[in-house]
Short mmCIF file of C-alpha atoms in Angstrom, two decimals:
data_model
loop_
_atom_site.label_atom_id
_atom_site.label_comp_id
_atom_site.label_asym_id
_atom_site.label_seq_id
_atom_site.Cartn_x
_atom_site.Cartn_y
_atom_site.Cartn_z
CA MET A 1 0.00 0.00 0.00
CA SER A 2 2.96 2.39 0.51
CA GLU A 3 3.68 2.61 -3.25
CA LEU A 4 0.01 3.26 -3.88
CA PHE A 5 0.00 5.84 -1.06
CA ASN A 6 2.84 7.66 -2.83
CA ARG A 7 0.90 7.58 -6.10
CA PHE A 8 -2.16 8.96 -4.29
CA LYS A 9 -0.01 11.93 -3.24
CA GLN A 10 0.41 12.91 -6.92
CA ILE A 11 -3.28 12.90 -7.88
CA LYS A 12 -4.76 16.20 -9.09
CA THR A 13 -7.65 14.86 -11.20
CA PHE A 14 -10.38 12.34 -10.49
CA ILE A 15 -12.32 10.82 -13.39
CA PHE A 16 -15.36 8.68 -12.71
CA ASP A 17 -17.77 6.57 -14.73
CA VAL A 18 -21.43 6.94 -13.73
CA ASP A 19 -23.31 3.63 -13.87
CA GLY A 20 -21.76 1.11 -11.49
CA VAL A 21 -19.43 3.71 -9.95
CA LEU A 22 -21.45 6.77 -8.91
CA THR A 23 -24.59 4.59 -8.94
CA ASP A 24 -25.11 0.94 -8.07
CA GLY A 25 -25.74 0.22 -11.75
CA GLY A 26 -29.48 -0.12 -11.29
CA ILE A 27 -31.96 1.80 -13.41
CA ASN A 28 -35.50 2.32 -12.19
CA ALA A 29 -38.01 2.37 -15.04
CA LEU A 30 -41.31 4.13 -14.42
CA ASP A 31 -44.58 3.37 -16.21
CA SER A 32 -44.20 6.72 -17.99
CA GLY A 33 -41.04 5.42 -19.64
CA GLU A 34 -38.78 7.67 -17.61
CA CYS A 35 -35.77 6.07 -15.97
CA PHE A 36 -33.83 7.23 -12.96
CA ARG A 37 -30.67 6.38 -11.08
CA THR A 38 -29.87 6.68 -7.39
CA PHE A 39 -26.72 8.42 -6.17
CA TYR A 40 -25.12 8.08 -2.73
CA ILE A 41 -24.84 11.32 -0.76
CA HIS A 42 -21.50 10.33 0.83
CA ASP A 43 -19.96 10.04 -2.63
CA ALA A 44 -21.47 13.41 -3.56
CA TYR A 45 -20.03 15.04 -0.47
CA ALA A 46 -16.55 13.70 -1.23
CA ILE A 47 -16.72 15.04 -4.79
CA GLN A 48 -17.73 18.49 -3.56
CA HIS A 49 -14.99 18.43 -0.92
CA ALA A 50 -12.38 17.48 -3.52
CA ILE A 51 -13.49 20.26 -5.87
CA ARG A 52 -13.35 22.83 -3.03
CA ALA A 53 -9.82 21.61 -2.25
CA GLY A 54 -8.75 22.32 -5.84
CA PHE A 55 -8.96 18.88 -7.45
CA ARG A 56 -10.38 18.50 -10.93
CA VAL A 57 -13.29 16.08 -11.21
CA ALA A 58 -14.52 14.77 -14.55
CA ILE A 59 -17.11 12.26 -15.70
CA ILE A 60 -16.76 9.92 -18.68
CA SER A 61 -19.95 7.97 -19.30
CA ALA A 62 -21.95 6.54 -22.16
CA ALA A 63 -25.05 7.53 -20.17
CA ASN A 64 -26.42 10.93 -21.09
CA THR A 65 -29.61 11.74 -19.26
CA GLU A 66 -30.70 15.18 -18.18
CA GLY A 67 -31.21 14.06 -14.58
CA VAL A 68 -27.64 12.76 -14.28
CA ARG A 69 -26.26 15.88 -15.95
CA LYS A 70 -28.24 18.14 -13.58
CA TRP A 71 -27.09 16.20 -10.51
CA LEU A 72 -23.43 16.45 -11.54
CA THR A 73 -23.85 20.16 -12.23
CA ILE A 74 -25.28 20.63 -8.73
CA LEU A 75 -22.11 18.96 -7.43
CA ALA A 76 -20.07 21.53 -9.45
CA VAL A 77 -18.54 18.95 -11.80
CA LYS A 78 -17.68 20.94 -14.91
CA ASP A 79 -15.98 18.40 -17.16
CA LEU A 80 -18.75 16.10 -18.36
CA PHE A 81 -18.04 13.74 -21.24
CA MET A 82 -21.36 11.98 -21.61
CA GLY A 83 -23.29 10.23 -24.32
CA GLY A 84 -20.60 8.67 -26.48
CA PRO A 85 -20.54 5.00 -27.38
CA ASN A 86 -19.12 2.68 -24.73
CA ASP A 87 -16.23 1.69 -26.98
CA GLN A 88 -15.19 5.35 -27.40
CA LYS A 89 -14.54 6.19 -23.75
CA ILE A 90 -10.80 6.05 -24.41
CA ASN A 91 -11.17 8.83 -26.99
CA ALA A 92 -12.97 11.07 -24.48
CA TYR A 93 -10.27 10.30 -21.92
CA LEU A 94 -7.33 11.03 -24.23
CA GLY A 95 -9.07 14.13 -25.59
CA TYR A 96 -9.55 15.45 -22.04
CA LEU A 97 -5.88 14.87 -21.18
CA THR A 98 -4.79 16.68 -24.35
CA ARG A 99 -7.32 19.52 -24.12
CA ASP A 100 -6.34 20.41 -20.55
CA SER A 101 -2.65 19.37 -20.70
CA LEU A 102 -3.10 16.86 -17.89
CA LYS A 103 -0.32 14.53 -16.79
CA GLU A 104 -1.55 10.96 -16.73
CA GLU A 105 0.36 10.11 -13.55
CA GLU A 106 -1.72 12.80 -11.79
CA VAL A 107 -5.02 11.15 -12.80
CA LEU A 108 -7.12 8.64 -10.86
CA TYR A 109 -9.79 6.87 -12.91
CA MET A 110 -12.57 4.73 -11.44
CA GLY A 111 -14.53 2.40 -13.70
CA ASP A 112 -16.38 -0.83 -13.17
CA ASP A 113 -16.91 -2.72 -16.42
CA ILE A 114 -15.47 -3.69 -19.80
CA PRO A 115 -16.11 -0.27 -21.43
CA ASP A 116 -13.64 1.20 -18.89
CA TYR A 117 -11.01 -1.49 -19.46
CA GLU A 118 -8.97 0.32 -22.11
CA ILE A 119 -8.55 3.37 -19.89
CA LEU A 120 -7.92 1.39 -16.70
CA ARG A 121 -5.09 -0.63 -18.22
CA ARG A 122 -3.01 2.47 -18.95
CA PRO A 123 0.02 2.11 -16.65
CA ALA A 124 0.64 5.77 -15.79
CA LEU A 125 -2.73 6.59 -14.23
CA VAL A 126 -3.99 5.24 -10.90
CA SER A 127 -6.68 2.74 -11.89
CA THR A 128 -9.42 2.01 -9.36
CA CYS A 129 -12.74 0.22 -9.23
CA PRO A 130 -15.55 -0.62 -6.80
CA ALA A 131 -15.67 -3.97 -5.01
CA ASP A 132 -18.43 -5.18 -7.32
CA ALA A 133 -16.65 -4.33 -10.58
CA ALA A 134 -16.29 -6.94 -13.30
CA ASP A 135 -13.61 -9.54 -12.56
CA GLU A 136 -11.59 -8.46 -15.61
CA VAL A 137 -11.54 -4.89 -14.31
CA GLN A 138 -10.58 -5.86 -10.77
CA ALA A 139 -7.69 -7.92 -12.16
CA ILE A 140 -6.01 -4.86 -13.72
CA CYS A 141 -6.75 -2.13 -11.18
CA ASP A 142 -4.15 -0.65 -8.85
CA TYR A 143 -6.78 -0.36 -6.13
CA VAL A 144 -10.08 -2.17 -5.60
CA SER A 145 -12.24 -0.30 -3.12
CA PRO A 146 -13.88 -2.41 -0.42
CA LYS A 147 -17.04 -0.37 -1.13
CA THR A 148 -19.44 -1.10 -3.97
CA GLY A 149 -20.50 1.18 -6.79
CA GLY A 150 -23.02 3.78 -5.71
CA ARG A 151 -22.41 2.92 -2.05
CA GLY A 152 -19.17 4.65 -1.09
CA ALA A 153 -16.51 3.54 -3.58
CA VAL A 154 -16.05 7.11 -4.84
CA ARG A 155 -15.87 8.49 -1.30
CA ASP A 156 -13.30 5.80 -0.46
CA VAL A 157 -10.84 6.76 -3.21
CA VAL A 158 -11.33 10.51 -2.75
CA GLU A 159 -10.71 10.13 0.98
CA HIS A 160 -7.57 8.02 0.42
CA VAL A 161 -6.10 10.59 -1.97
CA MET A 162 -6.98 13.57 0.17
CA LYS A 163 -5.64 11.90 3.33
CA ALA A 164 -2.38 11.06 1.51
CA GLN A 165 -2.10 14.75 0.65
CA GLY A 166 -3.12 15.96 4.12
CA LEU A 167 -6.30 17.56 2.77
CA TRP A 168 -9.03 15.44 4.37
CA PHE A 169 -10.42 17.29 7.40
CA ASN A 170 -7.51 18.45 9.47
CA LYS A 171 -8.92 19.36 12.84
#
């Protein structure tokens, strides 16, 4: 864990998938045809705390619903890459790095399933996933949170990074 702790000290940007990471992966379908997702307030708090502390937070997701977009905007997440095909997440990721001149070793990415695999296998970034991520994803990640998607996995990695940097609630 000490090597990972040192890598956590370098993180300046968090990038998260939505379904299975910020949510538990479930979609509730109403009779009207509308669908909704449930987010975990502890994850939301950690994202807001990270942004206030100066971290960049971005979302890369094939999902592109107005409700999700509004929720992320309420959290003050500005970099939203939503709505592209699952197999094009890597293009959104590389485009974001290039557009904002980000160093990959300063990026932590959390994904949970095969569409995230191509990003997660990049050796320079810190690759993370929830406890209930696909087996193939868990096998390649630097850190597997003991928390599940939509139930604290995001809070877990944000807390680890901010604690490593001395930025998580110093009393």
